[in-house]
Amino acid sequence: MAGHSKWANIQHRKGRQDKLRSKLFSKLSKEITVAAKMGDPDPEKNPRLRMAVKEAKGQSMPKDNIERAIKKAVGGEGEAYEEIRYEGYGPNGVAVIVETMTDNRNRTASNVRSLFTKCGGNLGETGSVGFMFDRKGAVSYAASVGDADTVMMAAIEAGAEDVESTEEGHLIWCEDSDLNDVSTALEGQLGESESTKLIWRPSITTQMELEDMQKLMKLVDALEDDDDVQTVTTNFEASDEVMAQLGED
């Protein structure tokens, strides 16, 4: 389906990540600590931790930061975080899923609700937009690892479901429960991935024009700036022209 790379763009905007590097590292550290607390502190024996460490490395997070986050869990330090998902609607009825990790459910709920309201959206009940998405594993590689056929063959052998190859790179999809096995198999054939994570893949999309996209980006940026928010995903669909104009803002 057209639009995957466009909506994925909302999670991978390099400019904002560079500007908010310390905030990004804080979110990655939180995921590493929670993953290590929930299972074995050895990434090789803990699939969730392994993926969290892999994602951190892909974002150029220093090794010391990664080790410190794991030691926090081993030493029993850090807050007890609760994972909560919020669902709602943005401009033009676009679906928005917000994943959070919080030590204060009331604070997070209040903040998320307020941001939706301020930015022209509406926070809904759990499940209100989730049916428009599928939970999938996504592994991304740079275009330089090989051509589309090479990556497709590697993906098939690894047990993946689908591959999207563009000039910018390769995005390999799999069942959420298969992500650890698929990413490990791919690593053996294609080397270290740029990103390995569980994400919400839209099965139904909402077409957006420039004005609505500008409003949506304000909502997404505001949500991503909240310390309790880990990820924001939407189901927008936009033309190349709209995305180009948006990039000029």
mmCIF file of N, CA, C and O in Angstrom, residues 133-208:
data_model
loop_
_atom_site.group_PDB
_atom_site.id
_atom_site.type_symbol
_atom_site.label_atom_id
_atom_site.label_comp_id
_atom_site.label_asym_id
_atom_site.label_seq_id
_atom_site.Cartn_x
_atom_site.Cartn_y
_atom_site.Cartn_z
ATOM 1 N N PHE A 133 -5.167 -0.471 12.488
ATOM 2 C CA PHE A 133 -3.740 -0.804 12.447
ATOM 3 C C PHE A 133 -3.521 -2.288 12.722
ATOM 4 O O PHE A 133 -4.329 -2.931 13.386
ATOM 5 N N ASP A 134 -2.400 -2.802 12.231
ATOM 6 C CA ASP A 134 -1.935 -4.143 12.574
ATOM 7 C C ASP A 134 -0.616 -4.004 13.317
ATOM 8 O O ASP A 134 0.215 -3.174 12.949
ATOM 9 N N ARG A 135 -0.421 -4.816 14.351
ATOM 10 C CA ARG A 135 0.843 -4.801 15.086
ATOM 11 C C ARG A 135 1.846 -5.640 14.303
ATOM 12 O O ARG A 135 1.608 -6.834 14.067
ATOM 13 N N LYS A 136 2.933 -5.034 13.870
ATOM 14 C CA LYS A 136 3.907 -5.719 13.027
ATOM 15 C C LYS A 136 5.338 -5.454 13.492
ATOM 16 O O LYS A 136 5.617 -4.465 14.175
ATOM 17 N N GLY A 137 6.226 -6.359 13.078
ATOM 18 C CA GLY A 137 7.647 -6.138 13.276
ATOM 19 C C GLY A 137 8.187 -5.462 12.022
ATOM 20 O O GLY A 137 7.779 -5.808 10.910
ATOM 21 N N ALA A 138 9.085 -4.496 12.191
ATOM 22 C CA ALA A 138 9.663 -3.791 11.043
ATOM 23 C C ALA A 138 11.169 -3.713 11.208
ATOM 24 O O ALA A 138 11.673 -3.283 12.251
ATOM 25 N N VAL A 139 11.884 -4.150 10.174
ATOM 26 C CA VAL A 139 13.344 -4.107 10.185
ATOM 27 C C VAL A 139 13.779 -3.284 8.978
ATOM 28 O O VAL A 139 13.393 -3.581 7.845
ATOM 29 N N SER A 140 14.552 -2.230 9.219
ATOM 30 C CA SER A 140 14.963 -1.377 8.103
ATOM 31 C C SER A 140 16.466 -1.484 7.844
ATOM 32 O O SER A 140 17.267 -1.604 8.776
ATOM 33 N N TYR A 141 16.805 -1.447 6.565
ATOM 34 C CA TYR A 141 18.191 -1.501 6.110
ATOM 35 C C TYR A 141 18.451 -0.389 5.106
ATOM 36 O O TYR A 141 17.539 0.027 4.376
ATOM 37 N N ALA A 142 19.687 0.051 5.062
ATOM 38 C CA ALA A 142 20.088 1.050 4.076
ATOM 39 C C ALA A 142 20.049 0.433 2.689
ATOM 40 O O ALA A 142 20.187 -0.789 2.535
ATOM 41 N N ALA A 143 19.870 1.256 1.674
ATOM 42 C CA ALA A 143 19.815 0.767 0.296
ATOM 43 C C ALA A 143 21.115 0.059 -0.096
ATOM 44 O O ALA A 143 21.118 -0.835 -0.952
ATOM 45 N N SER A 144 22.208 0.431 0.562
ATOM 46 C CA SER A 144 23.533 -0.081 0.195
ATOM 47 C C SER A 144 23.739 -1.570 0.512
ATOM 48 O O SER A 144 24.699 -2.177 0.043
ATOM 49 N N VAL A 145 22.830 -2.196 1.297
ATOM 50 C CA VAL A 145 23.039 -3.607 1.643
ATOM 51 C C VAL A 145 22.791 -4.533 0.451
ATOM 52 O O VAL A 145 23.225 -5.691 0.450
ATOM 53 N N GLY A 146 22.084 -4.045 -0.558
ATOM 54 C CA GLY A 146 21.824 -4.878 -1.732
ATOM 55 C C GLY A 146 20.636 -4.386 -2.519
ATOM 56 O O GLY A 146 19.908 -3.489 -2.076
ATOM 57 N N ASP A 147 20.434 -4.973 -3.697
ATOM 58 C CA ASP A 147 19.285 -4.565 -4.497
ATOM 59 C C ASP A 147 18.013 -5.213 -3.956
ATOM 60 O O ASP A 147 18.051 -6.033 -3.032
ATOM 61 N N ALA A 148 16.881 -4.842 -4.554
ATOM 62 C CA ALA A 148 15.585 -5.314 -4.056
ATOM 63 C C ALA A 148 15.477 -6.840 -4.072
ATOM 64 O O ALA A 148 14.944 -7.438 -3.129
ATOM 65 N N ASP A 149 15.980 -7.471 -5.108
ATOM 66 C CA ASP A 149 15.890 -8.932 -5.212
ATOM 67 C C ASP A 149 16.704 -9.629 -4.125
ATOM 68 O O ASP A 149 16.267 -10.615 -3.533
ATOM 69 N N THR A 150 17.909 -9.089 -3.877
ATOM 70 C CA THR A 150 18.778 -9.676 -2.846
ATOM 71 C C THR A 150 18.113 -9.617 -1.471
ATOM 72 O O THR A 150 18.093 -10.594 -0.718
ATOM 73 N N VAL A 151 17.551 -8.445 -1.170
ATOM 74 C CA VAL A 151 16.906 -8.254 0.137
ATOM 75 C C VAL A 151 15.634 -9.091 0.229
ATOM 76 O O VAL A 151 15.336 -9.678 1.274
ATOM 77 N N MET A 152 14.886 -9.179 -0.876
ATOM 78 C CA MET A 152 13.664 -9.991 -0.880
ATOM 79 C C MET A 152 13.979 -11.456 -0.590
ATOM 80 O O MET A 152 13.294 -12.112 0.211
ATOM 81 N N MET A 153 15.028 -11.991 -1.214
ATOM 82 C CA MET A 153 15.414 -13.382 -0.981
ATOM 83 C C MET A 153 15.824 -13.606 0.472
ATOM 84 O O MET A 153 15.446 -14.599 1.097
ATOM 85 N N ALA A 154 16.585 -12.658 1.006
ATOM 86 C CA ALA A 154 17.014 -12.765 2.409
ATOM 87 C C ALA A 154 15.800 -12.720 3.336
ATOM 88 O O ALA A 154 15.721 -13.463 4.325
ATOM 89 N N ALA A 155 14.843 -11.862 3.011
ATOM 90 C CA ALA A 155 13.633 -11.715 3.828
ATOM 91 C C ALA A 155 12.792 -12.991 3.801
ATOM 92 O O ALA A 155 12.277 -13.440 4.834
ATOM 93 N N ILE A 156 12.649 -13.587 2.615
ATOM 94 C CA ILE A 156 11.863 -14.823 2.484
ATOM 95 C C ILE A 156 12.498 -15.936 3.315
ATOM 96 O O ILE A 156 11.822 -16.661 4.054
ATOM 97 N N GLU A 157 13.819 -16.056 3.211
ATOM 98 C CA GLU A 157 14.532 -17.094 3.968
ATOM 99 C C GLU A 157 14.445 -16.854 5.471
ATOM 100 O O GLU A 157 14.465 -17.801 6.261
ATOM 101 N N ALA A 158 14.338 -15.594 5.861
ATOM 102 C CA ALA A 158 14.268 -15.253 7.291
ATOM 103 C C ALA A 158 12.864 -15.424 7.860
ATOM 104 O O ALA A 158 12.670 -15.341 9.074
ATOM 105 N N GLY A 159 11.876 -15.638 6.970
ATOM 106 C CA GLY A 159 10.507 -15.822 7.443
ATOM 107 C C GLY A 159 9.693 -14.548 7.504
ATOM 108 O O GLY A 159 8.663 -14.493 8.187
ATOM 109 N N ALA A 160 10.129 -13.519 6.784
ATOM 110 C CA ALA A 160 9.404 -12.249 6.764
ATOM 111 C C ALA A 160 8.166 -12.350 5.874
ATOM 112 O O ALA A 160 8.013 -13.301 5.103
ATOM 113 N N GLU A 161 7.281 -11.349 5.982
ATOM 114 C CA GLU A 161 6.030 -11.346 5.222
ATOM 115 C C GLU A 161 6.115 -10.504 3.951
ATOM 116 O O GLU A 161 5.506 -10.843 2.937
ATOM 117 N N ASP A 162 6.828 -9.393 4.024
ATOM 118 C CA ASP A 162 6.793 -8.427 2.928
ATOM 119 C C ASP A 162 8.032 -7.547 2.971
ATOM 120 O O ASP A 162 8.662 -7.396 4.033
ATOM 121 N N VAL A 163 8.382 -6.969 1.832
ATOM 122 C CA VAL A 163 9.512 -6.043 1.752
ATOM 123 C C VAL A 163 9.110 -4.843 0.904
ATOM 124 O O VAL A 163 8.475 -5.006 -0.139
ATOM 125 N N GLU A 164 9.450 -3.659 1.363
ATOM 126 C CA GLU A 164 9.282 -2.446 0.562
ATOM 127 C C GLU A 164 10.665 -1.884 0.304
ATOM 128 O O GLU A 164 11.374 -1.508 1.245
ATOM 129 N N SER A 165 11.056 -1.826 -0.964
ATOM 130 C CA SER A 165 12.373 -1.304 -1.322
ATOM 131 C C SER A 165 12.217 -0.018 -2.121
ATOM 132 O O SER A 165 11.437 0.047 -3.075
ATOM 133 N N THR A 166 12.935 1.023 -1.695
ATOM 134 C CA THR A 166 12.950 2.301 -2.405
ATOM 135 C C THR A 166 14.404 2.739 -2.551
ATOM 136 O O THR A 166 15.317 2.046 -2.090
ATOM 137 N N GLU A 167 14.603 3.882 -3.167
ATOM 138 C CA GLU A 167 15.965 4.416 -3.301
ATOM 139 C C GLU A 167 16.564 4.718 -1.935
ATOM 140 O O GLU A 167 17.777 4.734 -1.760
ATOM 141 N N GLU A 168 15.703 4.968 -0.940
ATOM 142 C CA GLU A 168 16.173 5.348 0.398
ATOM 143 C C GLU A 168 16.574 4.137 1.243
ATOM 144 O O GLU A 168 17.365 4.261 2.176
ATOM 145 N N GLY A 169 16.019 2.979 0.937
ATOM 146 C CA GLY A 169 16.354 1.810 1.735
ATOM 147 C C GLY A 169 15.316 0.710 1.633
ATOM 148 O O GLY A 169 14.432 0.737 0.772
ATOM 149 N N HIS A 170 15.431 -0.262 2.510
ATOM 150 C CA HIS A 170 14.546 -1.434 2.506
ATOM 151 C C HIS A 170 13.824 -1.540 3.851
ATOM 152 O O HIS A 170 14.456 -1.409 4.903
ATOM 153 N N LEU A 171 12.527 -1.771 3.811
ATOM 154 C CA LEU A 171 11.734 -1.970 5.022
ATOM 155 C C LEU A 171 11.130 -3.365 4.953
ATOM 156 O O LEU A 171 10.380 -3.683 4.027
ATOM 157 N N ILE A 172 11.487 -4.208 5.910
ATOM 158 C CA ILE A 172 11.072 -5.612 5.920
ATOM 159 C C ILE A 172 10.042 -5.815 7.022
ATOM 160 O O ILE A 172 10.272 -5.458 8.182
ATOM 161 N N TRP A 173 8.893 -6.406 6.655
ATOM 162 C CA TRP A 173 7.790 -6.592 7.592
ATOM 163 C C TRP A 173 7.669 -8.057 8.009
ATOM 164 O O TRP A 173 7.910 -8.957 7.213
ATOM 165 N N CYS A 174 7.257 -8.271 9.255
ATOM 166 C CA CYS A 174 6.999 -9.632 9.724
ATOM 167 C C CYS A 174 5.942 -9.599 10.816
ATOM 168 O O CYS A 174 5.553 -8.527 11.284
ATOM 169 N N GLU A 175 5.471 -10.776 11.214
ATOM 170 C CA GLU A 175 4.540 -10.862 12.340
ATOM 171 C C GLU A 175 5.230 -10.330 13.590
ATOM 172 O O GLU A 175 6.441 -10.524 13.766
ATOM 173 N N ASP A 176 4.474 -9.697 14.466
ATOM 174 C CA ASP A 176 5.078 -9.116 15.668
ATOM 175 C C ASP A 176 5.803 -10.169 16.509
ATOM 176 O O ASP A 176 6.895 -9.914 17.030
ATOM 177 N N SER A 177 5.225 -11.367 16.596
ATOM 178 C CA SER A 177 5.827 -12.420 17.424
ATOM 179 C C SER A 177 7.082 -13.022 16.789
ATOM 180 O O SER A 177 7.830 -13.736 17.456
ATOM 181 N N ASP A 178 7.303 -12.742 15.502
ATOM 182 C CA ASP A 178 8.465 -13.300 14.796
ATOM 183 C C ASP A 178 9.642 -12.327 14.709
ATOM 184 O O ASP A 178 10.683 -12.679 14.135
ATOM 185 N N LEU A 179 9.482 -11.130 15.241
ATOM 186 C CA LEU A 179 10.491 -10.084 15.011
ATOM 187 C C LEU A 179 11.889 -10.480 15.454
ATOM 188 O O LEU A 179 12.868 -10.269 14.729
ATOM 189 N N ASN A 180 12.011 -11.072 16.634
ATOM 190 C CA ASN A 180 13.341 -11.446 17.119
ATOM 191 C C ASN A 180 14.005 -12.470 16.199
ATOM 192 O O ASN A 180 15.174 -12.308 15.810
ATOM 193 N N ASP A 181 13.259 -13.513 15.820
ATOM 194 C CA ASP A 181 13.812 -14.557 14.945
ATOM 195 C C ASP A 181 14.138 -14.015 13.557
ATOM 196 O O ASP A 181 15.203 -14.313 12.993
ATOM 197 N N VAL A 182 13.233 -13.223 13.004
ATOM 198 C CA VAL A 182 13.439 -12.677 11.654
ATOM 199 C C VAL A 182 14.624 -11.723 11.631
ATOM 200 O O VAL A 182 15.478 -11.789 10.738
ATOM 201 N N SER A 183 14.705 -10.836 12.624
ATOM 202 C CA SER A 183 15.804 -9.847 12.640
ATOM 203 C C SER A 183 17.153 -10.545 12.840
ATOM 204 O O SER A 183 18.163 -10.136 12.252
ATOM 205 N N THR A 184 17.164 -11.611 13.636
ATOM 206 C CA THR A 184 18.410 -12.361 13.853
ATOM 207 C C THR A 184 18.857 -13.043 12.561
ATOM 208 O O THR A 184 20.040 -13.014 12.201
ATOM 209 N N ALA A 185 17.899 -13.649 11.847
ATOM 210 C CA ALA A 185 18.219 -14.310 10.581
ATOM 211 C C ALA A 185 18.697 -13.304 9.537
ATOM 212 O O ALA A 185 19.644 -13.565 8.788
ATOM 213 N N LEU A 186 18.050 -12.150 9.504
ATOM 214 C CA LEU A 186 18.442 -11.107 8.540
ATOM 215 C C LEU A 186 19.845 -10.597 8.834
ATOM 216 O O LEU A 186 20.625 -10.328 7.918
ATOM 217 N N GLU A 187 20.146 -10.479 10.124
ATOM 218 C CA GLU A 187 21.464 -9.990 10.526
ATOM 219 C C GLU A 187 22.560 -10.916 10.001
ATOM 220 O O GLU A 187 23.638 -10.467 9.592
ATOM 221 N N GLY A 188 22.263 -12.211 9.980
ATOM 222 C CA GLY A 188 23.241 -13.174 9.493
ATOM 223 C C GLY A 188 23.509 -13.034 8.006
ATOM 224 O O GLY A 188 24.595 -13.364 7.524
ATOM 225 N N GLN A 189 22.521 -12.512 7.262
ATOM 226 C CA GLN A 189 22.666 -12.385 5.815
ATOM 227 C C GLN A 189 22.999 -10.965 5.354
ATOM 228 O O GLN A 189 23.746 -10.780 4.392
ATOM 229 N N LEU A 190 22.416 -9.973 6.032
ATOM 230 C CA LEU A 190 22.570 -8.585 5.574
ATOM 231 C C LEU A 190 23.376 -7.699 6.528
ATOM 232 O O LEU A 190 23.653 -6.549 6.220
ATOM 233 N N GLY A 191 23.733 -8.252 7.688
ATOM 234 C CA GLY A 191 24.464 -7.447 8.669
ATOM 235 C C GLY A 191 23.525 -6.685 9.590
ATOM 236 O O GLY A 191 22.313 -6.925 9.612
ATOM 237 N N GLU A 192 24.081 -5.787 10.367
ATOM 238 C CA GLU A 192 23.318 -5.009 11.363
ATOM 239 C C GLU A 192 22.276 -4.123 10.686
ATOM 240 O O GLU A 192 22.571 -3.439 9.705
ATOM 241 N N SER A 193 21.064 -4.149 11.191
ATOM 242 C CA SER A 193 19.999 -3.315 10.623
ATOM 243 C C SER A 193 20.103 -1.892 11.146
ATOM 244 O O SER A 193 20.777 -1.627 12.144
ATOM 245 N N GLU A 194 19.426 -0.978 10.460
ATOM 246 C CA GLU A 194 19.376 0.412 10.940
ATOM 247 C C GLU A 194 18.365 0.539 12.068
ATOM 248 O O GLU A 194 18.514 1.346 12.966
ATOM 249 N N SER A 195 17.306 -0.265 11.997
ATOM 250 C CA SER A 195 16.257 -0.196 13.004
ATOM 251 C C SER A 195 15.506 -1.523 13.062
ATOM 252 O O SER A 195 15.277 -2.158 12.037
ATOM 253 N N THR A 196 15.167 -1.953 14.285
ATOM 254 C CA THR A 196 14.382 -3.169 14.496
ATOM 255 C C THR A 196 13.367 -2.862 15.585
ATOM 256 O O THR A 196 13.747 -2.612 16.725
ATOM 257 N N LYS A 197 12.088 -2.842 15.229
ATOM 258 C CA LYS A 197 11.110 -2.466 16.254
ATOM 259 C C LYS A 197 9.711 -2.986 15.928
ATOM 260 O O LYS A 197 9.421 -3.358 14.785
ATOM 261 N N LEU A 198 8.879 -2.994 16.952
ATOM 262 C CA LEU A 198 7.465 -3.297 16.788
ATOM 263 C C LEU A 198 6.745 -1.988 16.526
ATOM 264 O O LEU A 198 6.957 -1.003 17.236
ATOM 265 N N ILE A 199 5.907 -1.965 15.497
ATOM 266 C CA ILE A 199 5.185 -0.738 15.201
ATOM 267 C C ILE A 199 3.746 -1.047 14.818
ATOM 268 O O ILE A 199 3.370 -2.201 14.613
ATOM 269 N N TRP A 200 2.952 0.019 14.724
ATOM 270 C CA TRP A 200 1.565 -0.099 14.288
ATOM 271 C C TRP A 200 1.522 0.248 12.803
ATOM 272 O O TRP A 200 1.843 1.364 12.416
ATOM 273 N N ARG A 201 1.132 -0.716 11.986
ATOM 274 C CA ARG A 201 1.076 -0.519 10.532
ATOM 275 C C ARG A 201 -0.377 -0.271 10.122
ATOM 276 O O ARG A 201 -1.243 -1.116 10.348
ATOM 277 N N PRO A 202 -0.673 0.874 9.515
ATOM 278 C CA PRO A 202 -2.060 1.175 9.134
ATOM 279 C C PRO A 202 -2.607 0.195 8.108
ATOM 280 O O PRO A 202 -1.943 -0.117 7.122
ATOM 281 N N SER A 203 -3.819 -0.291 8.354
ATOM 282 C CA SER A 203 -4.522 -1.113 7.374
ATOM 283 C C SER A 203 -5.586 -0.273 6.670
ATOM 284 O O SER A 203 -6.075 -0.618 5.600
ATOM 285 N N ILE A 204 -5.945 0.845 7.300
ATOM 286 C CA ILE A 204 -6.870 1.831 6.726
ATOM 287 C C ILE A 204 -6.186 3.183 6.858
ATOM 288 O O ILE A 204 -5.655 3.509 7.917
ATOM 289 N N THR A 205 -6.177 3.973 5.792
ATOM 290 C CA THR A 205 -5.500 5.274 5.860
ATOM 291 C C THR A 205 -6.472 6.429 5.633
ATOM 292 O O THR A 205 -7.567 6.238 5.092
ATOM 293 N N THR A 206 -6.045 7.620 6.051
ATOM 294 C CA THR A 206 -6.839 8.833 5.881
ATOM 295 C C THR A 206 -6.058 9.816 5.011
ATOM 296 O O THR A 206 -4.918 10.158 5.332
ATOM 297 N N GLN A 207 -6.660 10.242 3.909
ATOM 298 C CA GLN A 207 -6.001 11.168 2.993
ATOM 299 C C GLN A 207 -5.930 12.562 3.607
ATOM 300 O O GLN A 207 -6.916 13.064 4.135
ATOM 301 N N MET A 208 -4.751 13.169 3.530
ATOM 302 C CA MET A 208 -4.543 14.475 4.158
ATOM 303 C C MET A 208 -4.011 15.490 3.144
ATOM 304 O O MET A 208 -3.117 15.180 2.352
#
